[in-house]
Coordinates of C-alpha atoms in Angstrom, one line a residue:
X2 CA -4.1 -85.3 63.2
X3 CA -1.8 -87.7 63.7
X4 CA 3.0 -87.8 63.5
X5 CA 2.7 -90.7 61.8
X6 CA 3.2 -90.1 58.3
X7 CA 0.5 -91.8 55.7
X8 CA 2.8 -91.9 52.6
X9 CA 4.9 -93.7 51.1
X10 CA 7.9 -92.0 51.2
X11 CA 9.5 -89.8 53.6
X12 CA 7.8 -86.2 53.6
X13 CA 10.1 -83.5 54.2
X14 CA 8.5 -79.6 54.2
X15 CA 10.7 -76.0 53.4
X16 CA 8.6 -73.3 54.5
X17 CA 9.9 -70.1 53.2
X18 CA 9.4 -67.3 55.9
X19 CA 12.2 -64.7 55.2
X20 CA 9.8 -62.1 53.5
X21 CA 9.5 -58.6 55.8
X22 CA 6.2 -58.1 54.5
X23 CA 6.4 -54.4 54.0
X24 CA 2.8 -54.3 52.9
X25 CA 1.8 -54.7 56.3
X26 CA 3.2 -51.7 58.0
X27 CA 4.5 -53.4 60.7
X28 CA 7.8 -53.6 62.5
X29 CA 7.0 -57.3 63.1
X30 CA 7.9 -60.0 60.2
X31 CA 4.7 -61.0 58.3
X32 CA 4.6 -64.6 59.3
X33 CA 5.1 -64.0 63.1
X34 CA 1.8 -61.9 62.6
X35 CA -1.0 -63.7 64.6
X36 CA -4.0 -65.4 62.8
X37 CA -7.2 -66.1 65.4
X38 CA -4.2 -65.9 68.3
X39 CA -1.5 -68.0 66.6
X40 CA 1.6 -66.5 64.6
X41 CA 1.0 -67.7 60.9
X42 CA 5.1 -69.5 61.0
X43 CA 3.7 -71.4 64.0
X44 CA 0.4 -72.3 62.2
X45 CA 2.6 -74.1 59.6
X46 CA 5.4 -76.0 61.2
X47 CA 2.3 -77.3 63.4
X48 CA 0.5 -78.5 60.1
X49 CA 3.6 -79.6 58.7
X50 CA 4.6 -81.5 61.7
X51 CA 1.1 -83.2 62.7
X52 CA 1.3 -85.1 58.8
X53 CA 4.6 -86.8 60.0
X54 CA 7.0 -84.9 58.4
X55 CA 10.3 -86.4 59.0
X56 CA 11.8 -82.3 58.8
X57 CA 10.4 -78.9 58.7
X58 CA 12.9 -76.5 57.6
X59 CA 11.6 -72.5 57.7
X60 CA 13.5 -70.4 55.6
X61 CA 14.5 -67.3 57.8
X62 CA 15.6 -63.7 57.0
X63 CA 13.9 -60.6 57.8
X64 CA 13.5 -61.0 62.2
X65 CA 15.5 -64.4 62.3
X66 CA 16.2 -64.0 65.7
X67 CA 11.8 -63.8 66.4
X68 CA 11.3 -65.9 63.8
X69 CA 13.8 -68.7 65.8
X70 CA 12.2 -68.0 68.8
X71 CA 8.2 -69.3 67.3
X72 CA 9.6 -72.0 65.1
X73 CA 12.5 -73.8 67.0
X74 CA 10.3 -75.0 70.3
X75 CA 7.9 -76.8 67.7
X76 CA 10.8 -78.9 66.8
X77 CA 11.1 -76.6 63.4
X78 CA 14.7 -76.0 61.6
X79 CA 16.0 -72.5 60.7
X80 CA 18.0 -71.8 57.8
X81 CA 19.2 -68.2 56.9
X82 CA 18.4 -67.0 53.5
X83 CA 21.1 -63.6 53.6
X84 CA 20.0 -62.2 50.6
X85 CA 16.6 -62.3 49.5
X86 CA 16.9 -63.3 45.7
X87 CA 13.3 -65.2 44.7
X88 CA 11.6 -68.5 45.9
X89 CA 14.5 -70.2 44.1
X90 CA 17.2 -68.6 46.4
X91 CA 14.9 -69.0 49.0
X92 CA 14.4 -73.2 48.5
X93 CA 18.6 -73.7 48.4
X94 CA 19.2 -71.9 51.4
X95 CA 17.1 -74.6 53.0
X96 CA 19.9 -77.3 51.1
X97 CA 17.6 -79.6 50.1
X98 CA 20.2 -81.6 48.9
X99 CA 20.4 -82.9 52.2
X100 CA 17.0 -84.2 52.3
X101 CA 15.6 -87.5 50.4
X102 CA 11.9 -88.5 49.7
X103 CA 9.5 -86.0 49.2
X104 CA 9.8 -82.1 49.3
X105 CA 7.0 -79.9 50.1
X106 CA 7.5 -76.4 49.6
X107 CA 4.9 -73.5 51.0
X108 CA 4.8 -70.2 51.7
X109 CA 4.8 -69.1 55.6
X110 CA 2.2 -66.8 54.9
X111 CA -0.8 -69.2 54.4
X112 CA -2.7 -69.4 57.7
X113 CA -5.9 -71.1 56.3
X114 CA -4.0 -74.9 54.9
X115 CA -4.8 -77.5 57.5
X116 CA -3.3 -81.0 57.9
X117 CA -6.0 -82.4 55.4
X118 CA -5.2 -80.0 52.6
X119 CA -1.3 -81.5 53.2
X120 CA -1.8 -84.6 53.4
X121 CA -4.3 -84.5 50.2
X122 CA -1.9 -82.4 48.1
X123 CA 1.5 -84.6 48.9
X124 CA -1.1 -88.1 48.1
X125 CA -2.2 -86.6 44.7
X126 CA 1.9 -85.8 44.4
X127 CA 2.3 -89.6 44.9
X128 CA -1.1 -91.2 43.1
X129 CA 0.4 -88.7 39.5
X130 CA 4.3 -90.0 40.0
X131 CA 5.0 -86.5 39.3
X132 CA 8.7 -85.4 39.3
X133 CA 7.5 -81.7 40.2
X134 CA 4.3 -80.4 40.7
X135 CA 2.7 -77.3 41.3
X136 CA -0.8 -76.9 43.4
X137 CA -3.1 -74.2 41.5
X138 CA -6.7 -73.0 42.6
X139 CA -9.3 -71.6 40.8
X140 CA -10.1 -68.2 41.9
X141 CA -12.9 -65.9 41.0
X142 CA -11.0 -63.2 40.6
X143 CA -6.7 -64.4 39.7
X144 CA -5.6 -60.5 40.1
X145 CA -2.2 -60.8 39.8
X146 CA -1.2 -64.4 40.5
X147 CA 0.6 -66.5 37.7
X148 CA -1.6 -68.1 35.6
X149 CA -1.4 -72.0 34.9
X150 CA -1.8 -72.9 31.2
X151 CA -2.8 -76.5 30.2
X152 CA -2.4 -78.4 27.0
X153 CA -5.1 -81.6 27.0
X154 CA -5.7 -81.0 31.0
X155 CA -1.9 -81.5 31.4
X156 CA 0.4 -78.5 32.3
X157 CA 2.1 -76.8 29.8
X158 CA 3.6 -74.1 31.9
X159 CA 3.1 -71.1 34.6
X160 CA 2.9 -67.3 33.6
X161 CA 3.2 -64.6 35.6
X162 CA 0.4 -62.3 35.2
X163 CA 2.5 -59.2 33.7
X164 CA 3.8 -61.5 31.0
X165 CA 0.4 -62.9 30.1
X166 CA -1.6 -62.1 27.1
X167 CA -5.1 -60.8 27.0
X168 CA -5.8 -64.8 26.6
X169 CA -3.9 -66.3 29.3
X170 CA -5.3 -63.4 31.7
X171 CA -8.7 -64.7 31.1
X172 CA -7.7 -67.9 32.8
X173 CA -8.7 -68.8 36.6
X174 CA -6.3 -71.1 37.9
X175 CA -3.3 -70.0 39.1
X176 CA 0.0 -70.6 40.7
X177 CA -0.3 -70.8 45.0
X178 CA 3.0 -70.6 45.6
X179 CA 3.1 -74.0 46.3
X180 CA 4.8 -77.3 45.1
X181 CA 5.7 -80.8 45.5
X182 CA 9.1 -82.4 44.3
X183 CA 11.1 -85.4 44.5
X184 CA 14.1 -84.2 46.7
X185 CA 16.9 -85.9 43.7
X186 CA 15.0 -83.8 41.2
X187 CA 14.8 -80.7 43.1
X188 CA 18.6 -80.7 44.1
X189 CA 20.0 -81.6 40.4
X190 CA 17.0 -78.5 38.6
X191 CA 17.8 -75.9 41.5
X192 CA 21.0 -75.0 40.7
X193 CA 19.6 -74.7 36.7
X194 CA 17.7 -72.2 37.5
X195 CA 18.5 -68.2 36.4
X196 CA 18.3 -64.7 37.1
X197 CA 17.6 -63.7 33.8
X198 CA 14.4 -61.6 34.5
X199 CA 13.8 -57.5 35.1
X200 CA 13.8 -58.6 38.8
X201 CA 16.9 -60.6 38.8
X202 CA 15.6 -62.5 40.8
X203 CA 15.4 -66.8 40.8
X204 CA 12.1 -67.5 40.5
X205 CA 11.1 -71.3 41.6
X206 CA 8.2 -71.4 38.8
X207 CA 11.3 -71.8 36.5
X208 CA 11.8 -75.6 37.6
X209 CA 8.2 -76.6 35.5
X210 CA 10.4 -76.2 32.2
X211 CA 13.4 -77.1 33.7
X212 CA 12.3 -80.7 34.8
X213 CA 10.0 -81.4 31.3
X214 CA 12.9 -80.4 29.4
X215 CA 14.7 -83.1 31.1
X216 CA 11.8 -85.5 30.1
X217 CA 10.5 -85.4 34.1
X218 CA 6.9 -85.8 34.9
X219 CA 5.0 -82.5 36.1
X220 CA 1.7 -81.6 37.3
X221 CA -0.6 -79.2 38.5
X222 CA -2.5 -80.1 41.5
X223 CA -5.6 -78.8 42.3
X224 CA -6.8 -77.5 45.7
X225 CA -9.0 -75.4 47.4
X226 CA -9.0 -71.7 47.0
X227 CA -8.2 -70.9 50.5
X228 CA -5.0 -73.1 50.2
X229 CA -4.2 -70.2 47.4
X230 CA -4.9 -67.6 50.1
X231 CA -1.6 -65.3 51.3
X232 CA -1.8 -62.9 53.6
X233 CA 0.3 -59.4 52.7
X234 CA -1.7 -57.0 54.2
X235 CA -3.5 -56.1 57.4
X236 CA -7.2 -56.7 56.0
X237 CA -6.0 -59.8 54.7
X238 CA -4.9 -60.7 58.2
X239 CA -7.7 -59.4 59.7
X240 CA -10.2 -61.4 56.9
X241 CA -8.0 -64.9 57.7
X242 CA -9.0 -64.4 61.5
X243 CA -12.1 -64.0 60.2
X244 CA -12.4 -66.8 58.8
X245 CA -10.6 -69.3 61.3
X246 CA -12.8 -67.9 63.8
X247 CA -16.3 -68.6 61.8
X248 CA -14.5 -72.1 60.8
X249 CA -14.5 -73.0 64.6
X250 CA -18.1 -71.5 65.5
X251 CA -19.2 -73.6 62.6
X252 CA -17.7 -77.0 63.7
X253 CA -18.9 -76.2 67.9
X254 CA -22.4 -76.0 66.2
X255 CA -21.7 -79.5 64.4
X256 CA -20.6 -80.7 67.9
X257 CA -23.9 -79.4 69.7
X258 CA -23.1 -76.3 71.3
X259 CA -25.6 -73.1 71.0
X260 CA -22.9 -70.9 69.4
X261 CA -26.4 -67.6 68.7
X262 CA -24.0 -65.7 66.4
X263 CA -21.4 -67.5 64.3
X264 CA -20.5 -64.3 62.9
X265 CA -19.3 -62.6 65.8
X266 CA -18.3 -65.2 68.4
X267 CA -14.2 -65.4 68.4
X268 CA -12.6 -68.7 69.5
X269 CA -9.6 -70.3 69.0
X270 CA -8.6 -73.8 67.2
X271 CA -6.8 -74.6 70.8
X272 CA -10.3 -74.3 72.7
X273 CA -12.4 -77.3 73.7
X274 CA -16.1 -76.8 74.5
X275 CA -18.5 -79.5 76.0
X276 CA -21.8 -80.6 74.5
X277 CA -25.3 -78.8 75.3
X278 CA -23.2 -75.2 76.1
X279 CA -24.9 -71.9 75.0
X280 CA -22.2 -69.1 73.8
X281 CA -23.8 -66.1 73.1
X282 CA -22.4 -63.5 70.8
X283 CA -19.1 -61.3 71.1
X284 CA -17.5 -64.0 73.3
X285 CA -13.5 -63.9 72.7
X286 CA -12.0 -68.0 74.2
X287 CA -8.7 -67.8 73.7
X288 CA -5.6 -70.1 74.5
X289 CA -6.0 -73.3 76.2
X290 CA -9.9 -73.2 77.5
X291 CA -11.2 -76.3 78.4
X292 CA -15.4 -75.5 78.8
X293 CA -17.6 -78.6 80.1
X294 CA -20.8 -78.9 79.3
X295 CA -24.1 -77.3 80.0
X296 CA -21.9 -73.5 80.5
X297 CA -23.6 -70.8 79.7
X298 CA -21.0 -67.7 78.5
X299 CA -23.2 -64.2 78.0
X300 CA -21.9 -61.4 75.7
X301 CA -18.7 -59.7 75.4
X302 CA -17.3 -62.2 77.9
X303 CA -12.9 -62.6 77.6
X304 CA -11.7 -65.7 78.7
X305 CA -7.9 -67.1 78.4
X306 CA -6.7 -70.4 79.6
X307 CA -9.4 -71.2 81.7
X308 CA -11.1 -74.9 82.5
X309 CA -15.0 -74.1 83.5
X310 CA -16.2 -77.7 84.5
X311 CA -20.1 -78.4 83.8
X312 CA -23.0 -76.4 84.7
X313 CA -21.1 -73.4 85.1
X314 CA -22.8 -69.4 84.0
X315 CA -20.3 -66.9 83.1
X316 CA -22.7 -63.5 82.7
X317 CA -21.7 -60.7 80.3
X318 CA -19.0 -59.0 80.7
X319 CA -16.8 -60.6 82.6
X320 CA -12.9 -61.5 82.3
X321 CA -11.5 -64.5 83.4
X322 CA -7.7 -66.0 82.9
X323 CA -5.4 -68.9 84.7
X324 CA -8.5 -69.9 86.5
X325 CA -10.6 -72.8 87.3
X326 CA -14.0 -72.7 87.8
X327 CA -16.0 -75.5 89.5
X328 CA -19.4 -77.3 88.6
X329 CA -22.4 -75.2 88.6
X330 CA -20.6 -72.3 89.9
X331 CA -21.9 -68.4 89.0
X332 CA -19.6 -65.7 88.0
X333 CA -20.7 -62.1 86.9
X334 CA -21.9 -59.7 85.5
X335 CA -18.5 -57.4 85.1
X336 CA -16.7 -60.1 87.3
X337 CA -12.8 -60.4 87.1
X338 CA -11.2 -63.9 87.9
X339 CA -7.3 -63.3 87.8
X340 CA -4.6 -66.3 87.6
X341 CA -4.4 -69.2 90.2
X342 CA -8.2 -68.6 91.2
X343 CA -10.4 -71.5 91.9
X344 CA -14.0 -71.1 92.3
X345 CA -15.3 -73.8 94.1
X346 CA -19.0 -75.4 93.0
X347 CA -22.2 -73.8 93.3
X348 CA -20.5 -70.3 94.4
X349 CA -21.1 -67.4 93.4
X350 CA -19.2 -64.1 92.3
X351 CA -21.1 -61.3 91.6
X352 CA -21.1 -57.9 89.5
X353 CA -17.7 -56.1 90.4
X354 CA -16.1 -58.5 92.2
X355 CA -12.1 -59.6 91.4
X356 CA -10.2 -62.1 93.0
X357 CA -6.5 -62.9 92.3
X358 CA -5.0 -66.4 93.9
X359 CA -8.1 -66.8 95.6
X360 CA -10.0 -70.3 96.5
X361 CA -13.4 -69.9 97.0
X362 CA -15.2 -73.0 98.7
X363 CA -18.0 -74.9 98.0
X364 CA -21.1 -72.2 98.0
X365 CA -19.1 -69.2 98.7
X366 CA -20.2 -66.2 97.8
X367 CA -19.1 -62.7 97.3
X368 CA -22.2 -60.9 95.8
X369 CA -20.6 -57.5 94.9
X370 CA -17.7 -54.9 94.6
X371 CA -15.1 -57.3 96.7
X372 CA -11.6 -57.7 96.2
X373 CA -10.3 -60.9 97.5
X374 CA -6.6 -61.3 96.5
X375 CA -4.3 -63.9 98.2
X376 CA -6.8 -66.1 100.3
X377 CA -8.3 -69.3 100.9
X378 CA -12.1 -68.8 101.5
X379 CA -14.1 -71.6 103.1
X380 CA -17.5 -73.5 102.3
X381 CA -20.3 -71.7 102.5
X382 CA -18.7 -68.6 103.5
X383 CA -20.8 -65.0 102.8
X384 CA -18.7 -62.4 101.8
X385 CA -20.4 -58.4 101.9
X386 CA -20.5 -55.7 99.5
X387 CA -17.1 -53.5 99.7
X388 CA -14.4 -56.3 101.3
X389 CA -11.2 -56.2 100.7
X390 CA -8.2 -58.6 101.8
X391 CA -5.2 -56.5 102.1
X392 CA -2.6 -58.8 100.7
X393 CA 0.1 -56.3 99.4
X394 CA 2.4 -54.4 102.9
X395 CA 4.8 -51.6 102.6
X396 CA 7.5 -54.6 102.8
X397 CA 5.8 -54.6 99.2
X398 CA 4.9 -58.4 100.0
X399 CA 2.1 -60.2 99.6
X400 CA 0.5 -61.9 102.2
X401 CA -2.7 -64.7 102.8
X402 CA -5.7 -64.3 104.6
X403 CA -7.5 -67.4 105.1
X404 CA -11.4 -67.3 106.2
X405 CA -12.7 -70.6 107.8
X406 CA -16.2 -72.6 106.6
X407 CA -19.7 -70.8 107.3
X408 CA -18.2 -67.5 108.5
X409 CA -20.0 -64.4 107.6
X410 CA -18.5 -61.5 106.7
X411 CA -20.4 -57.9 106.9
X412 CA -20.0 -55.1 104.2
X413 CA -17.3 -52.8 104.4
X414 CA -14.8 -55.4 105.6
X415 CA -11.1 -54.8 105.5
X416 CA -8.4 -58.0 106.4
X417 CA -4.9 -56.6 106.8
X418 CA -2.8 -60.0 106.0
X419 CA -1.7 -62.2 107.0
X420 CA -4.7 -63.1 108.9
X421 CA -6.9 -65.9 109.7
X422 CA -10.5 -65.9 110.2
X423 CA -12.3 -69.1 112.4
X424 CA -14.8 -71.4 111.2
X425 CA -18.3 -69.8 111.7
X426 CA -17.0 -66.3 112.6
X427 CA -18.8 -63.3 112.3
X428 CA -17.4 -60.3 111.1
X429 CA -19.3 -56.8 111.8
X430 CA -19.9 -54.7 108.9
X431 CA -17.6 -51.6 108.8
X432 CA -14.5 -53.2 110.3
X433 CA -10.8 -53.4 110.2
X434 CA -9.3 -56.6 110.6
X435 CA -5.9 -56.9 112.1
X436 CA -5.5 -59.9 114.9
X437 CA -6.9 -63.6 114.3
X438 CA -10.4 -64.3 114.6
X439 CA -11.2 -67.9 116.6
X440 CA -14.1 -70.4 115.3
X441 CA -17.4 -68.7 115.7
X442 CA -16.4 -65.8 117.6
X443 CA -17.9 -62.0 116.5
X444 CA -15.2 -59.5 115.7
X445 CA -16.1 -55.8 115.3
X446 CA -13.6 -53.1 114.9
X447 CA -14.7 -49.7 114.4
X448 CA -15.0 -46.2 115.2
X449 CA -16.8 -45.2 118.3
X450 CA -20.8 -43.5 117.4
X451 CA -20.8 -40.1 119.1
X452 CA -24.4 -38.7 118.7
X453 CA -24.9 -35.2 120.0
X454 CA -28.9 -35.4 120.2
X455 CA -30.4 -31.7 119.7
X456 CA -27.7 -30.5 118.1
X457 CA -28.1 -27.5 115.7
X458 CA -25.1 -26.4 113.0
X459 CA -23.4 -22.7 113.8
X460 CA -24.9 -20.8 111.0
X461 CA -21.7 -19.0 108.9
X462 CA -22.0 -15.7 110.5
X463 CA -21.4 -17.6 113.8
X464 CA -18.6 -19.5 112.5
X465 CA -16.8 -16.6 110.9
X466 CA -17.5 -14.6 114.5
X467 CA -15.8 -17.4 116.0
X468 CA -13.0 -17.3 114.0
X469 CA -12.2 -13.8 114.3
X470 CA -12.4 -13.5 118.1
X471 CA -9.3 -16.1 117.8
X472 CA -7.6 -14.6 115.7
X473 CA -7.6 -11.3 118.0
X474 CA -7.3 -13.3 120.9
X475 CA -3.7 -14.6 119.1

């Protein structure tokens, strides 16, 4: 995708997104609904804006205030449509008599056009010399979308499904919702158009007649089906992610990674995977991943905004986000890799294990059920089953506990931050933590063993005797 724009005329796009969308049962508007982890609006004004469009201008109504929020930091302009009238309503309250060039007009609700399908559309716009134009599909099954009648291959006009004879209903292309215009012709037909229907509504098909009874040029421009598809309902949102999602397994496996199961591996457009890397199924990558190559990702793994650099195994089940993980490194089963974690190459975190703004070193390792939150661990450093760095204090602070190369920590560990551990110490299994530890000293803090050799239980009747001969003694 490039911001250069390759026509020849300046491209501006209206994106009409003022629509509730009551069909979905939501309290969100329809378009700020996410598609494979990215509202639908933003999908749009990011198409819209990677073909060079000198101005996108979303038509807002129904949650301006959210809508605003998705569309304005992607450079997007919001105009207010205050009562929703039809698609014609809609298109002035974006004044496109302000605009010159080209005017492309589509629906916010139409996750599945890309940049290519634009850019196609608006050069087909330019190679006709078409005054207005319309962009139809040919569906198997046109339900209850106009209908687009040709005369000689040439439009003759749109109609709307409920005003279509048995004849017209038979046909298979039909209206998408989007057009094409010269911005002159748009501004001098919009204000032409009327509300004489049941709906009362202005409906934007109405410009076709308007602009050939003016002797204009118009056209119907053919494009792919899923270009024609809308989402207005929860299993049609469901069914786009669907399809964005089986769209990117498809091109990693162009691109040489083992995606086993197309069908049920979920990963974002925003997601970059390296060559040679094996992603098994049930995988969700999500935000902005950046996977090197030779990784292996097991089943059911979650992973958000995460860079794995080469040769690194992630094993099922695990959750990782904000993190980086270093060449080679090993992580799970059931591991949990919180933000501002770096695992260092070749270590290894094992089954249970979670660390939160932790650094591992080169060939740490922390084998199993270990929390390690708030520290800087060393090279080569062995961490046992059942440690924990207590970073959180009753000052409700957090504090660091730092553990130096090659030291060795036993099972059942406890650090009580802030605290810092010597290179090649040796801490004893079973023991609370509290001062500094110097370079390769042994620390051990526990309770004293008492052992009571010979010793035999009071049986109950003992115990109860016991008990009452205090009681009386009392």
């Amino acid at each position: 995708m490039t911001n250069k724009s390759p026509f020849k005329l300046p491209l501006n796009v209206i994106v009409l997104a003022a629509g509730k969308g009551t069909r979905m049962k939501s309290p969100l508007p329809k378009v700020a609904h996410p598609v494979a982890g990215q509202p639908m609006i933003q999908r749009i004004v990011n198409q819209a804006k990677s073909i060079g469009a000198h101005e996108v201008r979303v038509v807002v109504g129904y949650g301006e205030e959210l809508v605003r929020q998705l569309v304005e930091p992607l450079g997007g302009i919001c105009e207010k449509q205050h009562q929703q009238n039809g698609t014609a309503d809609a298109v002035k309250a974006a004044d496109p008599s302000t605009l010159s060039g080209m005017v492309l007009i589509v629906n916010g609700d139409h996750p599945l056009i890309t940049s290519d399908d634009l850019v196609e559309l608006v050069k087909k716009f330019e190679v006709g010399n078409y005054d207005v134009a319309v962009v139809s599909s040919k569906l198997k099954n046109p339900k209850s979308y106009g209908r687009i009648v040709r005369s000689g291959g040439k439009l003759h006009s749109i109609v709307e499904a409920k005003d279509a004879s048995h004849e017209a209903l038979k046909i298979n292309e039909v209206n998408t919702g989007i057009y094409v215009a010269r911005a002159e012709v748009l501004s001098q037909l919009l204000p032409r158009i009327q509300n004489h229907n049941q709906q009362q509504e202005y409906y934007l098909t109405d410009i076709i007649e308007l602009c050939k009874d003016d002797g204009g040029k118009v056209g119907a421009i053919e494009a792919s089906p899923r270009v024609c598809f809308g989402v207005n309902s929860q299993r049609e949102l469901a069914k786009a992610t669907q399809i964005l999602y089986k769209r990117k397994a498809l091109q990693l496996l162009d691109e040489g990674v083992m995606v086993v199961d197309p069908n049920h591996t979920y990963i974002e457009e925003s997601v970059q995977v390296g060559e040679a890397c094996v992603i098994y199924p049930g995988v969700m990558i999500r935000g902005a991943c950046d996977i090197g190559n030779y990784c292996v990702v097991e089943s059911n793994c979650v992973m958000s905004n995460v860079t794995l650099e080469s040769g690194v195994v992630v094993k099922a089940m695990s959750h990782l986000e904000g993190c980086v993980v270093r060449e080679k490194a090993e992580l799970g089963p059931y591991a949990r890799i919180r933000p501002d974690s770096d695992v260092g190459p070749e270590a290894r975190i094992g089954n249970f294990v979670e660390l939160k703004k932790a650094k591992m070193g080169k060939g740490a390792k922390a084998g199993h059920l270990t929390y390690l939150g708030d520290a800087e661990i060393g090279q080569n450093v062995n961490i046992g089953c059942g440690t924990i760095t207590c970073n959180y204090a009753a000052d409700r602070k957090k504090y660091k506990t730092i553990i130096g190369d090659d030291a060795f920590v036993g099972s059942d560990t406890q650090f009580i931050a802030p605290i810092t551990i010597g290179r090649g110490a040796i801490i004893g299994s079973g023991s609370t933590i509290t001062k500094d530890v110097p370079d390769k000293a042994l620390a051990i803090a526990r309770g004293r063993q008492v052992i009571r050799e010979n010793y035999k239980p009071k049986s109950p009747k003992q115990t109860d005797k016991a008990r009452n001969s205090s009681e009386m003694e009392k």
